[in-house]
Amino acid sequence: MLNVPSQAFPAPSSQQRVSSQGRSKVPLKQGRSLMDWIRLTRSGKDLTGLKGRLIDVTEEELKTHNKKDDCWICIRGLVYNVSPYMEYHPGGEDELMRAAGTDGTDLFNEVHRWVNYESMLKECLVGRMAMKPAVTKDCHEGKRVLNGMRPKSQVTDTLPREGPSSPSYDWFQTESSVTIVIYTKQKNINLDSVIVDLQDDSLRAEVAIKDHSYLIHIELSHEVQENFSVRVIENVGKIDIVLQKRENIPWKCLGQPLEKHDSFIPKKDTVLYYRKCQLTSKEYVTHDTRLFCLMLPPSTHLQVPVGHHVYLKLSVTGAEIVKPYTPVSESLLSDFKEPVLPPNKYIYFLIKIYPDGLFTPELDRLQIGDFVSVSSPEGNFKLSKLQQVEDLFLLAAGTGFTPMVNVLNYSLTYVPSLRKVKLMFFNKTEEDIIWRCQLEKLAFKDKRFDIEFVLSAPSSEWNGKWGHVSQGLLSEFLQRSVENSRVFLCICGPTPFTDEGIRLLHDLNFSTDEIHGFTA
């Protein structure tokens, strides 16, 4: 409910957008910006009304705090007094009041679960919800038979009946290695579906299975080396995580379970996990756009699926600020760039720097060697939409070009049915066009690809198209290579651009199933 991103996020089809009405910013009073809120939280003023005390809050107590000047909200078991934040909330007071005096976790997850509310609301923390006693399941790893299957009853029983089958895991060892085997019970699991983080002998492995997430989280019983391997057998949905022992001794158990170990829950209910990535390079692409290269930790396996995004997190004036960005490939033309860095260890971002912004200037000030926290991937784009496509049309405005990069690369490389890819790229001036030279070279190199630039404020020397997204521009652009070809359209940019573009595409008789709106 805090730190709302730019207008370009979320996109109409994004999982982060509210179901039907959408979500818009509310004009804030002067002196009520995000920076003003940060200053207030650091002023020493009592924002809870409890003079620094933390209390256990019962459901009955929470219900009584349901007014604008006395508004408590529970998010993931923690209760906050959000009354002081009312005038600072970009979504407006009414949105906060939807959760007044209640557990607002579901509403929070629906709108913007990625927001780092713990940092932004830490001075408003009232306390924890008073929990009713509950019998916990015994999942002590030491009681397992060596190399044996876990009892099925230990899998978290939070899965709706209509969801995918609950995964299970096992492990075995050799003299020098330990292999954890995850049985997903699903076909078509690939390396993009698996994220592994190994830190201080704590192993965290998360597998995306449809709209659910399966988590293995263990404090390993012995030390292992930082390098490990991940193997996926797609046709049976089996995942092997192979760890290398530091000492060639037999393990009696895999280790002790940590928080949420062996859980299988809807993705929307998971908490984003971050790892620190090191800035290795920063290149100027245009006058206000940079290409950032971040290196993953050596003991992390993470591949961002095509069409998905991650969140970058930085500490700004004492508060943690989070923003969503879509990774890109290093270049559209790998043949033209040497040396090529090892794959799957680096993540690239094309990011526009806003001088008056709070986040991007701080990002731009980072020095080589500094660290940025990067979340696990999010998104709802399905690669299956591209598998049989013959004509792919891409509509992008400004940095809305970023999700198109990997879609373009993937389609030209892995879609045999593809006849044509066309990109219409909207910008203000010629100087704003990202990777113009690379796009033109790619169009020359691959005859299946066409690029059209459209400027809204061109110079007198501009001979190309100009204006804003319109039915006239799109009608001419959306010409199929053959009659009744299988088509798919992707669009991304500021919210007004995306919303208007999708409306025009529907007017031109393209169906919802043929259109995907990306987050910018």
Short mmCIF file of C-alpha atoms in Angstrom, two decimals:
data_model
loop_
_atom_site.label_atom_id
_atom_site.label_comp_id
_atom_site.label_asym_id
_atom_site.label_seq_id
_atom_site.Cartn_x
_atom_site.Cartn_y
_atom_site.Cartn_z
CA MET A 1 0.00 0.00 0.00
CA LEU A 2 3.08 2.16 -0.16
CA ASN A 3 5.76 3.17 -2.59
CA VAL A 4 3.40 3.03 -5.57
CA PRO A 5 5.34 2.69 -8.83
CA SER A 6 5.11 4.79 -11.95
CA GLN A 7 1.94 5.03 -14.01
CA ALA A 8 3.26 2.32 -16.30
CA PHE A 9 2.84 -0.27 -13.54
CA PRO A 10 0.81 -2.33 -13.32
CA ALA A 11 -0.36 -3.01 -16.85
CA PRO A 12 -4.00 -3.89 -17.58
CA SER A 13 -3.35 -7.64 -17.72
CA SER A 14 -0.88 -7.68 -14.86
CA GLN A 15 -1.52 -9.77 -11.76
CA GLN A 16 -0.71 -6.67 -9.73
CA ARG A 17 -3.68 -4.71 -11.08
CA VAL A 18 -6.94 -4.68 -9.13
CA SER A 19 -9.42 -7.05 -10.72
CA SER A 20 -11.92 -4.87 -12.57
CA GLN A 21 -11.78 -1.20 -11.70
CA GLY A 22 -8.06 -0.76 -12.13
CA ARG A 23 -6.13 1.49 -9.83
CA SER A 24 -5.07 5.09 -10.16
CA LYS A 25 -3.09 7.62 -8.21
CA VAL A 26 -4.79 10.36 -6.22
CA PRO A 27 -3.36 13.91 -6.27
CA LEU A 28 -1.53 14.50 -3.01
CA LYS A 29 -1.43 17.72 -1.05
CA GLN A 30 1.78 19.73 -1.11
CA GLY A 31 4.23 18.35 1.43
CA ARG A 32 2.79 14.83 1.25
CA SER A 33 5.28 13.15 -1.09
CA LEU A 34 7.06 9.88 -0.39
CA MET A 35 10.15 11.82 0.70
CA ASP A 36 8.00 13.89 3.07
CA TRP A 37 6.70 10.63 4.59
CA ILE A 38 10.23 9.34 5.06
CA ARG A 39 11.17 12.59 6.81
CA LEU A 40 8.16 12.24 9.13
CA THR A 41 9.06 8.67 10.06
CA ARG A 42 12.56 9.83 10.99
CA SER A 43 11.38 12.85 13.01
CA GLY A 44 10.92 10.91 16.24
CA LYS A 45 7.19 11.64 16.34
CA ASP A 46 5.01 8.94 17.91
CA LEU A 47 3.06 7.58 14.93
CA THR A 48 1.39 4.67 16.74
CA GLY A 49 -0.12 6.50 19.71
CA LEU A 50 1.38 3.89 22.02
CA LYS A 51 4.56 5.76 22.98
CA GLY A 52 6.87 3.06 21.69
CA ARG A 53 5.07 0.08 23.23
CA LEU A 54 4.32 -3.02 21.15
CA ILE A 55 1.18 -4.94 22.01
CA ASP A 56 -0.60 -8.15 21.07
CA VAL A 57 -3.77 -7.21 19.20
CA THR A 58 -6.88 -9.35 19.38
CA GLU A 59 -9.41 -9.54 16.56
CA GLU A 60 -11.91 -7.72 18.76
CA GLU A 61 -9.44 -4.89 19.45
CA LEU A 62 -8.52 -4.57 15.77
CA LYS A 63 -12.18 -4.17 14.75
CA THR A 64 -12.58 -1.09 16.97
CA HIS A 65 -9.89 0.88 15.07
CA ASN A 66 -11.82 1.44 11.84
CA LYS A 67 -11.97 5.21 11.38
CA LYS A 68 -9.75 7.55 9.35
CA ASP A 69 -8.30 9.16 12.46
CA ASP A 70 -7.96 5.79 14.19
CA CYS A 71 -7.21 3.20 11.52
CA TRP A 72 -5.38 -0.03 12.26
CA ILE A 73 -4.70 -2.62 9.55
CA CYS A 74 -3.20 -6.11 9.85
CA ILE A 75 -0.80 -7.24 7.11
CA ARG A 76 0.68 -10.72 7.37
CA GLY A 77 0.23 -10.92 11.11
CA LEU A 78 1.55 -7.43 11.94
CA VAL A 79 -0.76 -4.56 12.92
CA TYR A 80 -0.07 -0.98 11.83
CA ASN A 81 -1.68 2.34 12.71
CA VAL A 82 -1.98 3.81 9.20
CA SER A 83 -3.88 6.97 10.21
CA PRO A 84 -0.70 9.13 9.99
CA TYR A 85 -0.09 7.75 6.49
CA MET A 86 -3.55 8.53 5.10
CA GLU A 87 -2.58 11.80 3.40
CA TYR A 88 0.64 10.33 2.01
CA HIS A 89 -0.91 7.29 0.31
CA PRO A 90 -0.83 7.71 -3.50
CA GLY A 91 -3.86 5.44 -3.84
CA GLY A 92 -5.95 7.70 -1.62
CA GLU A 93 -7.56 7.38 1.80
CA ASP A 94 -10.53 5.36 0.53
CA GLU A 95 -8.27 2.50 -0.55
CA LEU A 96 -6.68 2.26 2.88
CA MET A 97 -10.12 2.40 4.51
CA ARG A 98 -11.14 -0.72 2.60
CA ALA A 99 -9.02 -2.66 5.11
CA ALA A 100 -9.69 -0.54 8.20
CA GLY A 101 -9.99 -2.62 11.34
CA THR A 102 -9.46 -5.89 9.49
CA ASP A 103 -6.82 -8.27 8.17
CA GLY A 104 -5.87 -6.55 4.91
CA THR A 105 -3.41 -9.18 3.73
CA ASP A 106 -5.54 -10.44 0.84
CA LEU A 107 -6.27 -6.91 -0.35
CA PHE A 108 -2.59 -6.03 -0.06
CA ASN A 109 -1.59 -9.13 -2.05
CA GLU A 110 -4.15 -8.33 -4.72
CA VAL A 111 -3.00 -4.76 -5.30
CA HIS A 112 0.75 -4.61 -4.64
CA ARG A 113 2.11 -7.42 -2.51
CA TRP A 114 5.65 -6.59 -3.70
CA VAL A 115 5.80 -3.34 -1.69
CA ASN A 116 8.27 -3.33 1.18
CA TYR A 117 5.72 -2.23 3.76
CA GLU A 118 7.85 -3.41 6.71
CA SER A 119 10.38 -0.66 6.05
CA MET A 120 7.91 2.05 5.07
CA LEU A 121 5.54 1.46 8.03
CA LYS A 122 8.01 0.41 10.70
CA GLU A 123 7.33 3.53 12.80
CA CYS A 124 3.58 2.76 12.63
CA LEU A 125 3.90 -0.78 14.01
CA VAL A 126 1.41 -1.40 16.82
CA GLY A 127 2.29 -5.04 17.39
CA ARG A 128 1.39 -8.58 16.37
CA MET A 129 -1.96 -10.24 16.11
CA ALA A 130 -2.65 -12.34 19.18
CA MET A 131 -2.40 -15.86 17.84
CA LYS A 132 -4.59 -18.68 19.03
CA PRO A 133 -2.65 -21.75 20.19
CA ALA A 134 -2.20 -24.27 17.39
CA VAL A 135 -0.70 -27.73 17.22
CA THR A 136 2.33 -27.68 14.94
CA LYS A 137 3.40 -30.58 12.78
CA ASP A 138 6.58 -32.41 13.64
CA CYS A 139 8.89 -32.08 10.64
CA HIS A 140 12.18 -32.70 12.41
CA GLU A 141 14.57 -33.89 9.74
CA GLY A 142 16.53 -36.01 12.19
CA LYS A 143 13.63 -38.49 12.44
CA ARG A 144 13.86 -39.34 8.77
CA VAL A 145 15.36 -42.57 7.53
CA LEU A 146 18.55 -41.79 5.62
CA ASN A 147 17.78 -41.27 1.93
CA GLY A 148 14.11 -42.05 2.58
CA MET A 149 11.01 -40.32 1.29
CA ARG A 150 9.35 -37.83 3.60
CA PRO A 151 5.97 -38.85 4.99
CA LYS A 152 3.33 -37.44 2.67
CA SER A 153 1.40 -35.96 5.59
CA GLN A 154 4.18 -33.44 6.18
CA VAL A 155 3.47 -31.52 2.98
CA THR A 156 1.73 -28.26 3.85
CA ASP A 157 -2.02 -28.78 3.58
CA THR A 158 -2.91 -25.39 2.11
CA LEU A 159 -3.61 -26.53 -1.44
CA PRO A 160 -7.09 -26.09 -2.92
CA ARG A 161 -8.51 -29.31 -4.28
CA GLU A 162 -8.59 -28.07 -7.86
CA GLY A 163 -4.92 -27.06 -7.85
CA PRO A 164 -1.90 -29.07 -9.04
CA SER A 165 -0.75 -32.10 -7.07
CA SER A 166 1.52 -31.45 -4.09
CA PRO A 167 5.21 -32.01 -4.90
CA SER A 168 7.51 -34.09 -2.72
CA TYR A 169 11.24 -34.36 -2.28
CA ASP A 170 13.91 -36.89 -1.40
CA TRP A 171 17.70 -36.84 -1.15
CA PHE A 172 20.63 -39.15 -1.57
CA GLN A 173 24.40 -38.85 -1.28
CA THR A 174 27.70 -40.10 -2.64
CA GLU A 175 31.08 -39.74 -1.00
CA SER A 176 31.51 -36.20 -2.36
CA SER A 177 28.01 -34.92 -3.16
CA VAL A 178 24.44 -34.58 -1.94
CA THR A 179 21.54 -34.55 -4.39
CA ILE A 180 18.13 -33.17 -3.49
CA VAL A 181 15.42 -34.50 -5.81
CA ILE A 182 12.12 -32.63 -6.18
CA TYR A 183 9.24 -34.52 -7.75
CA THR A 184 6.94 -31.81 -9.12
CA LYS A 185 4.41 -34.26 -10.62
CA GLN A 186 4.09 -31.85 -13.54
CA LYS A 187 5.43 -31.99 -17.08
CA ASN A 188 7.16 -29.09 -18.85
CA ILE A 189 9.03 -27.85 -15.78
CA ASN A 190 12.18 -26.07 -16.97
CA LEU A 191 15.19 -24.29 -15.49
CA ASP A 192 13.30 -20.97 -15.48
CA SER A 193 10.89 -22.52 -12.98
CA VAL A 194 13.61 -23.20 -10.39
CA ILE A 195 15.33 -20.67 -8.12
CA VAL A 196 18.05 -21.82 -5.72
CA ASP A 197 19.88 -19.68 -3.15
CA LEU A 198 22.65 -21.12 -1.01
CA GLN A 199 23.82 -18.84 1.78
CA ASP A 200 25.77 -19.75 4.92
CA ASP A 201 24.84 -23.43 4.44
CA SER A 202 21.17 -22.50 4.31
CA LEU A 203 19.52 -23.86 1.17
CA ARG A 204 16.43 -22.22 -0.28
CA ALA A 205 14.94 -23.80 -3.41
CA GLU A 206 11.69 -22.49 -4.87
CA VAL A 207 9.84 -24.06 -7.80
CA ALA A 208 7.06 -22.29 -9.70
CA ILE A 209 4.35 -24.82 -10.59
CA LYS A 210 1.51 -23.15 -12.49
CA ASP A 211 0.16 -20.51 -10.08
CA HIS A 212 1.67 -22.18 -7.00
CA SER A 213 5.09 -22.21 -5.37
CA TYR A 214 6.86 -25.14 -3.75
CA LEU A 215 9.61 -24.32 -1.25
CA ILE A 216 12.49 -26.36 0.18
CA HIS A 217 14.16 -24.38 2.97
CA ILE A 218 16.78 -26.20 5.06
CA GLU A 219 19.70 -25.45 7.35
CA LEU A 220 22.10 -28.07 5.97
CA SER A 221 23.68 -30.41 8.49
CA HIS A 222 27.19 -30.01 7.01
CA GLU A 223 29.11 -27.43 4.99
CA VAL A 224 28.96 -27.48 1.22
CA GLN A 225 30.83 -25.65 -1.51
CA GLU A 226 29.24 -22.56 -3.02
CA ASN A 227 29.07 -24.03 -6.51
CA PHE A 228 26.19 -26.41 -7.24
CA SER A 229 24.25 -27.58 -10.28
CA VAL A 230 20.55 -27.76 -11.14
CA ARG A 231 19.19 -30.34 -13.57
CA VAL A 232 15.63 -30.63 -14.85
CA ILE A 233 14.11 -33.66 -16.55
CA GLU A 234 11.22 -31.90 -18.24
CA ASN A 235 9.18 -34.86 -19.47
CA VAL A 236 8.73 -36.19 -15.92
CA GLY A 237 9.03 -32.95 -13.97
CA LYS A 238 11.98 -34.06 -11.82
CA ILE A 239 14.52 -31.56 -10.48
CA ASP A 240 17.98 -32.48 -9.18
CA ILE A 241 19.96 -30.00 -7.05
CA VAL A 242 23.49 -31.35 -6.72
CA LEU A 243 25.57 -29.98 -3.84
CA GLN A 244 29.30 -30.61 -3.38
CA LYS A 245 30.40 -31.58 0.14
CA ARG A 246 33.29 -29.70 1.75
CA GLU A 247 34.27 -32.88 3.59
CA ASN A 248 33.84 -36.37 2.21
CA ILE A 249 31.93 -37.72 5.17
CA PRO A 250 28.50 -39.41 5.30
CA TRP A 251 25.54 -37.25 6.32
CA LYS A 252 23.06 -38.75 8.78
CA CYS A 253 20.39 -36.24 7.84
CA LEU A 254 19.93 -33.48 5.29
CA GLY A 255 19.48 -30.77 7.91
CA GLN A 256 16.95 -28.84 9.97
CA PRO A 257 13.82 -27.32 8.39
CA LEU A 258 13.58 -23.52 8.28
CA GLU A 259 10.60 -21.20 7.82
CA LYS A 260 7.99 -22.41 5.28
CA HIS A 261 10.01 -25.54 4.50
CA ASP A 262 8.16 -28.12 2.37
CA SER A 263 5.28 -25.71 1.76
CA PHE A 264 3.13 -25.59 -1.37
CA ILE A 265 0.97 -22.50 -1.55
CA PRO A 266 -0.57 -20.12 -4.11
CA LYS A 267 2.04 -17.79 -5.57
CA LYS A 268 0.05 -14.74 -4.50
CA ASP A 269 0.50 -15.76 -0.86
CA THR A 270 4.29 -16.10 -1.01
CA VAL A 271 6.66 -13.42 0.24
CA LEU A 272 9.16 -12.08 -2.25
CA TYR A 273 12.71 -13.23 -1.59
CA TYR A 274 15.67 -10.97 -2.37
CA ARG A 275 19.35 -11.60 -2.90
CA LYS A 276 22.11 -8.98 -3.17
CA CYS A 277 23.55 -8.57 -6.66
CA GLN A 278 26.69 -6.61 -7.50
CA LEU A 279 26.77 -3.84 -10.08
CA THR A 280 29.45 -4.78 -12.62
CA SER A 281 28.86 -2.21 -15.37
CA LYS A 282 26.74 0.81 -16.31
CA GLU A 283 26.54 2.07 -19.89
CA TYR A 284 24.88 5.14 -21.36
CA VAL A 285 22.28 4.07 -23.95
CA THR A 286 20.54 7.42 -24.48
CA HIS A 287 20.84 10.77 -22.72
CA ASP A 288 18.62 9.52 -19.87
CA THR A 289 18.70 5.71 -20.17
CA ARG A 290 21.35 3.36 -18.79
CA LEU A 291 22.11 -0.33 -19.28
CA PHE A 292 22.88 -1.76 -15.83
CA CYS A 293 24.59 -5.14 -15.48
CA LEU A 294 24.14 -6.92 -12.14
CA MET A 295 25.99 -10.10 -11.17
CA LEU A 296 24.11 -12.76 -9.25
CA PRO A 297 25.76 -14.22 -6.14
CA PRO A 298 27.94 -17.22 -7.07
CA SER A 299 25.68 -19.51 -5.03
CA THR A 300 22.41 -18.51 -6.74
CA HIS A 301 20.59 -20.13 -9.64
CA LEU A 302 18.03 -17.72 -11.13
CA GLN A 303 16.83 -17.34 -14.71
CA VAL A 304 14.11 -14.76 -15.33
CA PRO A 305 11.48 -16.23 -17.68
CA VAL A 306 10.66 -14.36 -20.88
CA GLY A 307 8.05 -11.68 -20.19
CA HIS A 308 8.56 -11.68 -16.41
CA HIS A 309 9.90 -8.92 -14.18
CA VAL A 310 11.77 -8.60 -10.89
CA TYR A 311 11.89 -5.92 -8.21
CA LEU A 312 14.97 -3.89 -7.37
CA LYS A 313 15.34 -2.69 -3.79
CA LEU A 314 17.55 0.12 -2.51
CA SER A 315 17.87 1.95 0.78
CA VAL A 316 17.08 5.63 0.19
CA THR A 317 17.53 8.04 3.10
CA GLY A 318 17.03 5.18 5.53
CA ALA A 319 13.96 3.63 3.89
CA GLU A 320 13.90 0.64 1.55
CA ILE A 321 12.35 1.57 -1.79
CA VAL A 322 11.21 -1.08 -4.29
CA LYS A 323 10.54 -0.73 -8.03
CA PRO A 324 9.64 -3.29 -10.73
CA TYR A 325 11.83 -3.73 -13.83
CA THR A 326 11.92 -6.20 -16.71
CA PRO A 327 15.38 -7.66 -17.43
CA VAL A 328 16.69 -7.54 -20.99
CA SER A 329 19.33 -9.48 -22.87
CA GLU A 330 22.79 -7.97 -23.03
CA SER A 331 22.28 -7.07 -26.67
CA LEU A 332 19.93 -7.73 -29.56
CA LEU A 333 23.02 -8.59 -31.58
CA SER A 334 25.29 -10.89 -29.59
CA ASP A 335 27.55 -11.32 -32.63
CA PHE A 336 28.46 -7.66 -32.45
CA LYS A 337 29.50 -7.62 -28.80
CA GLU A 338 32.61 -9.24 -27.33
CA PRO A 339 33.46 -10.67 -24.94
CA VAL A 340 30.22 -12.40 -24.01
CA LEU A 341 29.86 -12.84 -20.25
CA PRO A 342 28.95 -16.29 -18.86
CA PRO A 343 25.20 -16.89 -19.21
CA ASN A 344 22.78 -17.06 -16.27
CA LYS A 345 25.11 -15.18 -13.93
CA TYR A 346 24.30 -11.65 -15.05
CA ILE A 347 21.05 -9.68 -15.27
CA TYR A 348 20.70 -6.59 -17.48
CA PHE A 349 18.26 -3.70 -17.10
CA LEU A 350 17.48 -0.77 -19.39
CA ILE A 351 16.37 1.94 -16.96
CA LYS A 352 15.34 5.52 -17.58
CA ILE A 353 16.73 7.96 -15.03
CA TYR A 354 14.24 10.55 -13.77
CA PRO A 355 16.19 13.52 -12.29
CA ASP A 356 13.36 14.44 -9.91
CA GLY A 357 12.63 10.84 -8.95
CA LEU A 358 13.42 9.15 -5.66
CA PHE A 359 14.67 5.75 -6.86
CA THR A 360 16.40 6.06 -10.24
CA PRO A 361 18.82 8.90 -9.31
CA GLU A 362 19.96 6.77 -6.36
CA LEU A 363 20.40 3.83 -8.70
CA ASP A 364 22.37 5.98 -11.12
CA ARG A 365 24.71 7.11 -8.31
CA LEU A 366 25.79 3.55 -7.53
CA GLN A 367 29.44 2.78 -8.15
CA ILE A 368 30.80 -0.38 -9.77
CA GLY A 369 31.00 -2.96 -7.00
CA ASP A 370 27.98 -1.64 -5.08
CA PHE A 371 25.05 -3.94 -4.37
CA VAL A 372 21.35 -3.92 -5.29
CA SER A 373 18.77 -6.35 -3.90
CA VAL A 374 16.94 -8.28 -6.63
CA SER A 375 13.75 -10.25 -6.05
CA SER A 376 12.64 -13.53 -7.50
CA PRO A 377 10.76 -13.22 -10.82
CA GLU A 378 7.08 -12.36 -11.09
CA GLY A 379 4.71 -12.29 -14.03
CA ASN A 380 1.89 -14.02 -15.87
CA PHE A 381 3.19 -14.13 -19.45
CA LYS A 382 2.88 -17.61 -21.00
CA LEU A 383 5.46 -18.70 -23.58
CA SER A 384 2.85 -21.02 -25.00
CA LYS A 385 1.25 -17.93 -26.55
CA LEU A 386 4.26 -17.72 -28.89
CA GLN A 387 4.69 -21.37 -29.81
CA GLN A 388 2.43 -21.44 -32.90
CA VAL A 389 2.42 -17.74 -33.80
CA GLU A 390 3.00 -16.72 -37.41
CA ASP A 391 2.72 -12.92 -37.10
CA LEU A 392 3.95 -11.23 -33.93
CA PHE A 393 3.18 -7.53 -33.47
CA LEU A 394 4.95 -5.53 -30.73
CA LEU A 395 3.83 -2.06 -29.63
CA ALA A 396 6.16 -0.20 -27.25
CA ALA A 397 6.47 3.32 -25.89
CA GLY A 398 9.70 4.50 -24.25
CA THR A 399 11.05 2.02 -21.72
CA GLY A 400 8.01 -0.13 -22.51
CA PHE A 401 10.48 -1.51 -25.04
CA THR A 402 12.21 -3.54 -22.30
CA PRO A 403 9.85 -6.55 -22.11
CA MET A 404 9.88 -6.71 -25.91
CA VAL A 405 13.62 -7.42 -26.01
CA ASN A 406 13.47 -11.00 -24.73
CA VAL A 407 10.16 -11.70 -26.51
CA LEU A 408 11.83 -10.61 -29.75
CA ASN A 409 14.98 -12.67 -29.17
CA TYR A 410 13.03 -15.75 -28.12
CA SER A 411 10.62 -15.60 -31.06
CA LEU A 412 13.31 -15.19 -33.70
CA THR A 413 15.33 -18.04 -32.19
CA TYR A 414 12.84 -20.66 -30.99
CA VAL A 415 9.52 -20.24 -32.88
CA PRO A 416 9.74 -22.21 -36.14
CA SER A 417 6.27 -21.14 -37.32
CA LEU A 418 7.20 -17.44 -37.20
CA ARG A 419 6.83 -15.58 -40.49
CA LYS A 420 7.08 -11.96 -39.33
CA VAL A 421 7.82 -9.85 -36.25
CA LYS A 422 6.96 -6.17 -36.42
CA LEU A 423 7.81 -3.60 -33.75
CA MET A 424 6.22 -0.16 -33.66
CA PHE A 425 8.32 1.89 -31.26
CA PHE A 426 6.89 5.20 -29.93
CA ASN A 427 9.22 7.86 -28.52
CA LYS A 428 9.27 11.61 -28.06
CA THR A 429 12.43 12.45 -30.06
CA GLU A 430 15.10 10.59 -32.03
CA GLU A 431 17.47 10.96 -29.07
CA ASP A 432 15.06 8.95 -26.92
CA ILE A 433 15.10 5.82 -29.10
CA ILE A 434 16.68 2.95 -27.19
CA TRP A 435 19.02 0.66 -29.15
CA ARG A 436 18.06 2.26 -32.46
CA CYS A 437 21.25 1.13 -34.19
CA GLN A 438 20.84 -2.45 -32.94
CA LEU A 439 17.20 -2.58 -34.04
CA GLU A 440 18.08 -1.38 -37.52
CA LYS A 441 20.95 -3.88 -37.78
CA LEU A 442 18.68 -6.70 -36.64
CA ALA A 443 16.09 -5.75 -39.28
CA PHE A 444 18.85 -5.86 -41.92
CA LYS A 445 20.22 -9.17 -40.64
CA ASP A 446 16.87 -11.02 -40.19
CA LYS A 447 14.32 -10.40 -42.93
CA ARG A 448 11.51 -11.63 -40.66
CA PHE A 449 11.89 -8.52 -38.47
CA ASP A 450 10.59 -5.02 -39.30
CA ILE A 451 10.89 -1.90 -37.16
CA GLU A 452 8.88 1.33 -37.37
CA PHE A 453 9.72 4.38 -35.26
CA VAL A 454 7.01 6.89 -34.34
CA LEU A 455 7.89 10.24 -32.72
CA SER A 456 5.53 12.54 -30.85
CA ALA A 457 7.85 15.59 -30.95
CA PRO A 458 10.08 15.10 -34.03
CA SER A 459 12.58 17.62 -35.37
CA SER A 460 12.05 19.25 -38.74
CA GLU A 461 14.57 16.80 -40.24
CA TRP A 462 12.53 13.72 -39.26
CA ASN A 463 11.15 11.87 -42.28
CA GLY A 464 9.47 8.99 -40.45
CA LYS A 465 6.07 8.61 -38.83
CA TRP A 466 4.92 10.87 -36.06
CA GLY A 467 2.02 11.25 -33.63
CA HIS A 468 0.51 9.13 -30.89
CA VAL A 469 -0.99 5.66 -30.94
CA SER A 470 -4.07 5.79 -33.16
CA GLN A 471 -6.32 3.58 -35.25
CA GLY A 472 -4.81 4.99 -38.43
CA LEU A 473 -1.26 4.07 -37.45
CA LEU A 474 -2.27 0.62 -36.20
CA SER A 475 -4.44 -0.27 -39.19
CA GLU A 476 -1.50 0.22 -41.51
CA PHE A 477 0.95 -1.50 -39.17
CA LEU A 478 -1.07 -4.63 -38.38
CA GLN A 479 -0.91 -6.22 -41.78
CA ARG A 480 -0.66 -10.04 -41.67
CA SER A 481 1.96 -11.87 -43.72
CA VAL A 482 -0.74 -14.23 -45.03
CA GLU A 483 -4.52 -14.18 -44.74
CA ASN A 484 -5.88 -15.57 -41.44
CA SER A 485 -2.40 -16.14 -40.02
CA ARG A 486 -2.07 -16.93 -36.32
CA VAL A 487 -1.27 -13.62 -34.61
CA PHE A 488 -0.22 -12.40 -31.19
CA LEU A 489 0.20 -8.82 -30.01
CA CYS A 490 2.25 -7.45 -27.10
CA ILE A 491 1.95 -3.88 -25.84
CA CYS A 492 3.81 -1.98 -23.14
CA GLY A 493 4.30 1.62 -22.11
CA PRO A 494 2.80 4.24 -19.77
CA THR A 495 -0.69 3.29 -18.61
CA PRO A 496 -2.54 5.76 -20.90
CA PHE A 497 -0.63 4.39 -23.91
CA THR A 498 -1.29 0.76 -22.99
CA ASP A 499 -4.97 1.29 -22.17
CA GLU A 500 -5.62 3.24 -25.37
CA GLY A 501 -3.63 0.75 -27.44
CA ILE A 502 -5.60 -2.22 -26.11
CA ARG A 503 -8.89 -0.40 -26.75
CA LEU A 504 -7.85 0.29 -30.35
CA LEU A 505 -6.76 -3.32 -30.87
CA HIS A 506 -10.19 -4.52 -29.73
CA ASP A 507 -11.79 -2.01 -32.13
CA LEU A 508 -9.70 -3.60 -34.88
CA ASN A 509 -11.24 -7.00 -34.00
CA PHE A 510 -8.31 -8.58 -32.16
CA SER A 511 -9.48 -10.77 -29.28
CA THR A 512 -8.35 -10.62 -25.67
CA ASP A 513 -6.56 -13.98 -26.11
CA GLU A 514 -4.45 -12.44 -28.89
CA ILE A 515 -3.27 -9.47 -26.76
CA HIS A 516 -0.89 -9.25 -23.81
CA GLY A 517 -0.25 -6.02 -21.93
CA PHE A 518 3.09 -5.96 -20.13
CA THR A 519 4.23 -4.00 -17.11
CA ALA A 520 6.75 -1.33 -18.08
#
